[in-house]
mmCIF file of C-alpha atoms in Angstrom:
data_model
loop_
_atom_site.group_PDB
_atom_site.id
_atom_site.type_symbol
_atom_site.label_atom_id
_atom_site.label_comp_id
_atom_site.label_asym_id
_atom_site.label_seq_id
_atom_site.Cartn_x
_atom_site.Cartn_y
_atom_site.Cartn_z
ATOM 1 C CA UNK A 632 27.416 24.973 31.908
ATOM 2 C CA UNK A 633 31.221 23.132 31.124
ATOM 3 C CA UNK A 634 31.716 22.503 35.452
ATOM 4 C CA UNK A 635 28.457 21.014 34.781
ATOM 5 C CA UNK A 636 29.464 18.929 32.216
ATOM 6 C CA UNK A 637 32.372 18.499 34.678
ATOM 7 C CA UNK A 638 31.122 17.216 37.767
ATOM 8 C CA UNK A 639 29.177 15.348 35.012
ATOM 9 C CA UNK A 640 31.570 12.955 34.276
ATOM 10 C CA UNK A 641 33.141 12.520 37.458
ATOM 11 C CA UNK A 642 30.500 11.774 39.165
ATOM 12 C CA UNK A 643 30.038 8.638 35.856
ATOM 13 C CA UNK A 644 33.466 7.739 36.084
ATOM 14 C CA UNK A 645 33.631 7.397 39.657
ATOM 15 C CA UNK A 646 30.506 5.454 39.458
ATOM 16 C CA UNK A 647 32.039 3.791 36.899
ATOM 17 C CA UNK A 648 35.621 2.658 38.884
ATOM 18 C CA UNK A 649 33.517 1.312 41.907
ATOM 19 C CA UNK A 650 33.990 -1.534 43.567
ATOM 20 C CA UNK A 651 36.515 -2.759 40.262
ATOM 21 C CA UNK A 652 39.014 -3.391 42.279
ATOM 22 C CA UNK A 653 42.062 -0.802 40.957
ATOM 23 C CA UNK A 654 45.070 0.460 41.774
ATOM 24 C CA UNK A 655 44.454 2.415 44.955
ATOM 25 C CA UNK A 656 46.188 5.417 44.551
ATOM 26 C CA UNK A 657 46.104 5.947 41.349
ATOM 27 C CA UNK A 658 42.389 5.770 38.132
ATOM 28 C CA UNK A 659 44.594 4.415 34.993
ATOM 29 C CA UNK A 660 42.295 6.086 32.234
ATOM 30 C CA UNK A 661 42.842 4.921 28.005
ATOM 31 C CA UNK A 662 41.553 7.182 25.814
ATOM 32 C CA UNK A 663 41.155 6.925 21.735
ATOM 33 C CA UNK A 664 42.473 10.129 20.208
ATOM 34 C CA UNK A 665 43.314 10.664 15.530
ATOM 35 C CA UNK A 666 46.961 10.900 17.158
ATOM 36 C CA UNK A 667 47.866 10.843 13.501
ATOM 37 C CA UNK A 668 46.256 10.940 9.959
ATOM 38 C CA UNK A 669 44.002 14.236 9.057
ATOM 39 C CA UNK A 670 42.339 14.703 11.894
ATOM 40 C CA UNK A 671 45.532 14.332 14.365
ATOM 41 C CA UNK A 672 45.431 18.359 14.682
ATOM 42 C CA UNK A 673 41.626 18.427 16.201
ATOM 43 C CA UNK A 674 42.707 14.939 18.189
ATOM 44 C CA UNK A 675 46.466 16.970 19.415
ATOM 45 C CA UNK A 676 43.172 19.680 20.395
ATOM 46 C CA UNK A 677 41.247 16.728 22.721
ATOM 47 C CA UNK A 678 44.274 15.456 24.519
ATOM 48 C CA UNK A 679 45.486 18.080 25.250
ATOM 49 C CA UNK A 680 42.166 19.138 26.857
ATOM 50 C CA UNK A 681 41.984 16.047 29.308
ATOM 51 C CA UNK A 682 45.566 16.384 30.092
ATOM 52 C CA UNK A 683 44.573 20.392 31.329
ATOM 53 C CA UNK A 684 41.495 18.690 32.698
ATOM 54 C CA UNK A 685 42.879 15.593 34.608
ATOM 55 C CA UNK A 686 45.785 18.379 35.987
ATOM 56 C CA UNK A 687 42.829 20.220 37.240
ATOM 57 C CA UNK A 688 40.963 17.850 39.054
ATOM 58 C CA UNK A 689 44.410 15.872 40.889
ATOM 59 C CA UNK A 690 45.973 19.473 41.660
ATOM 60 C CA UNK A 691 42.493 19.514 44.093
ATOM 61 C CA UNK A 692 42.506 15.895 45.558
ATOM 62 C CA UNK A 693 42.214 13.978 43.060
ATOM 63 C CA UNK A 694 38.921 11.324 42.031
ATOM 64 C CA UNK A 695 38.292 9.872 45.902
ATOM 65 C CA UNK A 696 42.129 11.006 46.812
ATOM 66 C CA UNK A 697 42.761 8.771 43.894
ATOM 67 C CA UNK A 698 45.140 10.423 41.122
ATOM 68 C CA UNK A 699 43.757 9.692 37.053
ATOM 69 C CA UNK A 700 46.552 9.021 35.104
ATOM 70 C CA UNK A 701 46.054 9.457 31.599
ATOM 71 C CA UNK A 702 46.839 7.367 28.423
ATOM 72 C CA UNK A 703 46.154 7.610 24.603
ATOM 73 C CA UNK A 704 46.068 5.537 22.507
ATOM 74 C CA UNK A 705 46.655 6.551 18.400
ATOM 75 C CA UNK A 706 42.917 5.283 15.902
ATOM 76 C CA UNK A 707 44.371 6.947 13.078
ATOM 77 C CA UNK A 708 40.752 8.863 12.714
ATOM 78 C CA UNK A 709 39.455 5.349 11.514
ATOM 79 C CA UNK A 710 37.105 3.561 12.390
ATOM 80 C CA UNK A 711 37.755 0.127 12.648
ATOM 81 C CA UNK A 712 40.876 1.004 14.644
ATOM 82 C CA UNK A 713 38.413 2.923 17.470
ATOM 83 C CA UNK A 714 36.802 -0.247 17.612
ATOM 84 C CA UNK A 715 39.533 -2.600 17.982
ATOM 85 C CA UNK A 716 41.130 0.263 20.933
ATOM 86 C CA UNK A 717 37.952 0.486 22.761
ATOM 87 C CA UNK A 718 37.512 -3.873 23.026
ATOM 88 C CA UNK A 719 41.030 -3.527 24.325
ATOM 89 C CA UNK A 720 40.167 -0.886 26.286
ATOM 90 C CA UNK A 721 37.584 -3.301 27.444
ATOM 91 C CA UNK A 722 38.388 -6.434 27.063
ATOM 92 C CA UNK A 723 42.211 -6.804 28.295
ATOM 93 C CA UNK A 724 42.180 -3.020 30.716
ATOM 94 C CA UNK A 725 39.532 -3.930 32.181
ATOM 95 C CA UNK A 726 38.146 -0.543 32.327
ATOM 96 C CA UNK A 727 34.930 -0.070 33.510
ATOM 97 C CA UNK A 728 33.186 2.514 30.939
ATOM 98 C CA UNK A 729 35.748 4.194 27.854
ATOM 99 C CA UNK A 730 35.257 8.294 26.556
ATOM 100 C CA UNK A 731 36.940 9.773 23.622
ATOM 101 C CA UNK A 732 37.531 9.991 19.879
ATOM 102 C CA UNK A 733 36.556 13.314 17.939
ATOM 103 C CA UNK A 734 35.102 11.970 14.361
ATOM 104 C CA UNK A 735 31.488 10.987 14.747
ATOM 105 C CA UNK A 736 32.214 7.849 12.900
ATOM 106 C CA UNK A 737 34.012 6.756 15.270
ATOM 107 C CA UNK A 738 32.213 7.330 18.284
ATOM 108 C CA UNK A 739 29.861 5.668 16.047
ATOM 109 C CA UNK A 740 31.786 2.981 15.881
ATOM 110 C CA UNK A 741 32.851 2.495 20.167
ATOM 111 C CA UNK A 742 29.093 2.616 20.584
ATOM 112 C CA UNK A 743 28.139 -0.106 19.603
ATOM 113 C CA UNK A 744 31.547 -1.961 21.344
ATOM 114 C CA UNK A 745 29.962 -0.049 24.799
ATOM 115 C CA UNK A 746 26.493 -0.908 23.803
ATOM 116 C CA UNK A 747 27.481 -4.899 23.014
ATOM 117 C CA UNK A 748 29.253 -4.971 26.433
ATOM 118 C CA UNK A 749 27.074 -2.951 28.684
ATOM 119 C CA UNK A 750 30.071 -0.738 29.403
ATOM 120 C CA UNK A 751 28.911 3.525 29.269
ATOM 121 C CA UNK A 752 30.385 5.167 26.812
ATOM 122 C CA UNK A 753 31.583 9.483 27.059
ATOM 123 C CA UNK A 754 30.232 10.519 23.780
ATOM 124 C CA UNK A 755 32.692 14.260 24.204
ATOM 125 C CA UNK A 756 32.662 15.413 20.522
ATOM 126 C CA UNK A 757 30.889 13.178 18.063
ATOM 127 C CA UNK A 758 28.387 14.666 16.677
ATOM 128 C CA UNK A 759 26.037 13.024 14.908
ATOM 129 C CA UNK A 760 22.846 12.635 16.124
ATOM 130 C CA UNK A 761 22.779 9.223 15.618
ATOM 131 C CA UNK A 762 25.553 7.789 17.846
ATOM 132 C CA UNK A 763 21.950 8.738 20.532
ATOM 133 C CA UNK A 764 19.540 7.531 18.166
ATOM 134 C CA UNK A 765 20.083 3.560 18.578
ATOM 135 C CA UNK A 766 18.647 3.492 21.999
ATOM 136 C CA UNK A 767 21.731 2.400 23.389
ATOM 137 C CA UNK A 768 21.295 2.239 27.281
ATOM 138 C CA UNK A 769 25.635 2.601 27.616
ATOM 139 C CA UNK A 770 25.879 5.163 25.471
ATOM 140 C CA UNK A 771 25.849 8.815 27.406
ATOM 141 C CA UNK A 772 26.163 12.414 25.344
ATOM 142 C CA UNK A 773 28.342 15.198 26.850
ATOM 143 C CA UNK A 774 28.255 17.606 23.831
ATOM 144 C CA UNK A 775 25.420 18.565 21.660
ATOM 145 C CA UNK A 776 24.368 17.078 18.368
ATOM 146 C CA UNK A 777 25.076 18.930 14.413
ATOM 147 C CA UNK A 778 21.250 19.147 14.702
ATOM 148 C CA UNK A 779 21.564 21.664 17.064
ATOM 149 C CA UNK A 780 24.485 23.931 15.544
ATOM 150 C CA UNK A 781 22.530 26.043 13.688
ATOM 151 C CA UNK A 782 20.059 27.046 16.395
ATOM 152 C CA UNK A 783 22.718 29.293 18.051
ATOM 153 C CA UNK A 784 22.592 31.860 14.260
ATOM 154 C CA UNK A 785 19.023 31.701 14.454
ATOM 155 C CA UNK A 786 18.812 34.787 16.148
ATOM 156 C CA UNK A 787 21.604 35.845 14.637
ATOM 157 C CA UNK A 788 20.573 35.550 11.175
ATOM 158 C CA UNK A 789 16.613 36.881 12.057
ATOM 159 C CA UNK A 790 17.917 39.990 13.665
ATOM 160 C CA UNK A 791 21.387 41.159 11.537
ATOM 161 C CA UNK A 792 21.478 39.227 8.180
ATOM 162 C CA UNK A 793 17.413 38.606 7.659
ATOM 163 C CA UNK A 794 18.479 36.753 4.132
ATOM 164 C CA UNK A 795 16.021 35.558 2.104
ATOM 165 C CA UNK A 796 18.475 32.252 0.711
ATOM 166 C CA UNK A 797 20.979 29.855 2.000
ATOM 167 C CA UNK A 798 23.002 27.768 0.209
ATOM 168 C CA UNK A 799 23.628 24.816 2.337
ATOM 169 C CA UNK A 800 27.734 22.778 1.668
ATOM 170 C CA UNK A 801 28.278 19.030 3.320
ATOM 171 C CA UNK A 802 30.492 16.305 3.275
ATOM 172 C CA UNK A 803 28.954 13.178 2.988
ATOM 173 C CA UNK A 804 29.534 11.668 6.703
ATOM 174 C CA UNK A 805 26.750 11.140 9.242
ATOM 175 C CA UNK A 806 28.047 14.666 10.490
ATOM 176 C CA UNK A 807 27.923 16.746 7.206
ATOM 177 C CA UNK A 808 24.793 14.931 6.634
ATOM 178 C CA UNK A 809 22.476 15.089 10.193
ATOM 179 C CA UNK A 810 23.941 19.118 10.331
ATOM 180 C CA UNK A 811 22.642 19.924 6.887
ATOM 181 C CA UNK A 812 19.177 18.597 7.187
ATOM 182 C CA UNK A 813 19.037 21.111 10.817
ATOM 183 C CA UNK A 814 19.592 24.224 8.960
ATOM 184 C CA UNK A 815 17.135 22.713 5.883
ATOM 185 C CA UNK A 816 15.002 22.737 8.827
ATOM 186 C CA UNK A 817 15.706 25.663 10.635
ATOM 187 C CA UNK A 818 16.168 27.746 7.116
ATOM 188 C CA UNK A 819 11.850 26.329 7.149
ATOM 189 C CA UNK A 820 11.867 28.515 10.703
ATOM 190 C CA UNK A 821 13.848 31.634 9.533
ATOM 191 C CA UNK A 822 11.754 32.005 6.180
ATOM 192 C CA UNK A 823 14.966 31.118 4.242
ATOM 193 C CA UNK A 824 14.218 28.918 0.588
ATOM 194 C CA UNK A 825 17.244 26.433 0.561
ATOM 195 C CA UNK A 826 19.074 27.067 -3.098
ATOM 196 C CA UNK A 827 21.192 24.312 -3.903
ATOM 197 C CA UNK A 828 22.048 21.589 -0.968
ATOM 198 C CA UNK A 829 25.331 19.973 -3.137
ATOM 199 C CA UNK A 830 27.015 17.094 -1.400
ATOM 200 C CA UNK A 831 30.771 16.146 -1.581
ATOM 201 C CA UNK A 832 33.035 13.459 -0.489
ATOM 202 C CA UNK A 833 35.428 13.364 2.886
ATOM 203 C CA UNK A 834 38.585 14.231 1.572
ATOM 204 C CA UNK A 835 37.683 16.378 -1.465
ATOM 205 C CA UNK A 836 40.945 18.841 -3.305
ATOM 206 C CA UNK A 837 38.672 20.138 -6.261
ATOM 207 C CA UNK A 838 35.781 21.869 -5.373
ATOM 208 C CA UNK A 839 35.437 23.703 -8.591
ATOM 209 C CA UNK A 840 32.339 22.284 -10.186
ATOM 210 C CA UNK A 841 30.483 22.446 -6.491
ATOM 211 C CA UNK A 842 31.687 26.641 -6.977
ATOM 212 C CA UNK A 843 30.656 27.368 -10.024
ATOM 213 C CA UNK A 844 27.210 25.764 -9.350
ATOM 214 C CA UNK A 845 27.037 27.608 -6.728
ATOM 215 C CA UNK A 846 28.100 31.031 -6.993
ATOM 216 C CA UNK A 847 25.429 30.753 -10.104
ATOM 217 C CA UNK A 848 22.773 30.300 -7.167
ATOM 218 C CA UNK A 849 24.086 33.607 -5.986
ATOM 219 C CA UNK A 850 22.414 32.796 -2.230
ATOM 220 C CA UNK A 851 22.286 34.892 0.867
ATOM 221 C CA UNK A 852 24.031 32.873 3.055
ATOM 222 C CA UNK A 853 26.371 29.935 3.000
ATOM 223 C CA UNK A 854 26.421 27.206 5.791
ATOM 224 C CA UNK A 855 28.850 25.203 5.401
ATOM 225 C CA UNK A 856 29.021 21.527 8.006
ATOM 226 C CA UNK A 857 32.804 19.498 7.472
ATOM 227 C CA UNK A 858 35.935 19.680 8.858
ATOM 228 C CA UNK A 859 37.928 22.420 9.219
#
């Protein structure tokens, strides 16, 4: 699967750069990521992943003989900054496609810009279903959406855990909301009763009220959808 995604990404990049008249020996690619702020750790992990991919591609001869050179812009995990970076990538740098970002909110912001400018956007980790439910023609998902996350748990829950009840805790973001909805649907399929479905604000630090309520519900399984 990883190799398939890599081939697909490289193919899209080749098509995007075709006929752009950019430097013949290199392909400069700017990628927006949260390199500071609350999601910086995730941004650094993703940044290193891109770097490893570029190293492997270049070691194999590059893309159509061209060396991939990566540049990263810090979005701080803020959608408005992500949008500004995407506009810069498209309008100023004249990059024929956009890829990157970590969170769903930032990915949504970039997707809107890409669609407006009619430039391909490769969604890599933004998992909210709504990113690719806008009937966009220029937005392509390379990762599973959050509503599918529970799919991998079904067999384990059904055959091993065999729970009767489940509590769902989720952050009040697109990612959290869609993830919670996915578990509600799967719980119904598995015959589990949802005894609690509680959201909390992103960045919250006091969970005592929620945990007290959770304890009183005594669920067999606790399912959380959040950035950890």
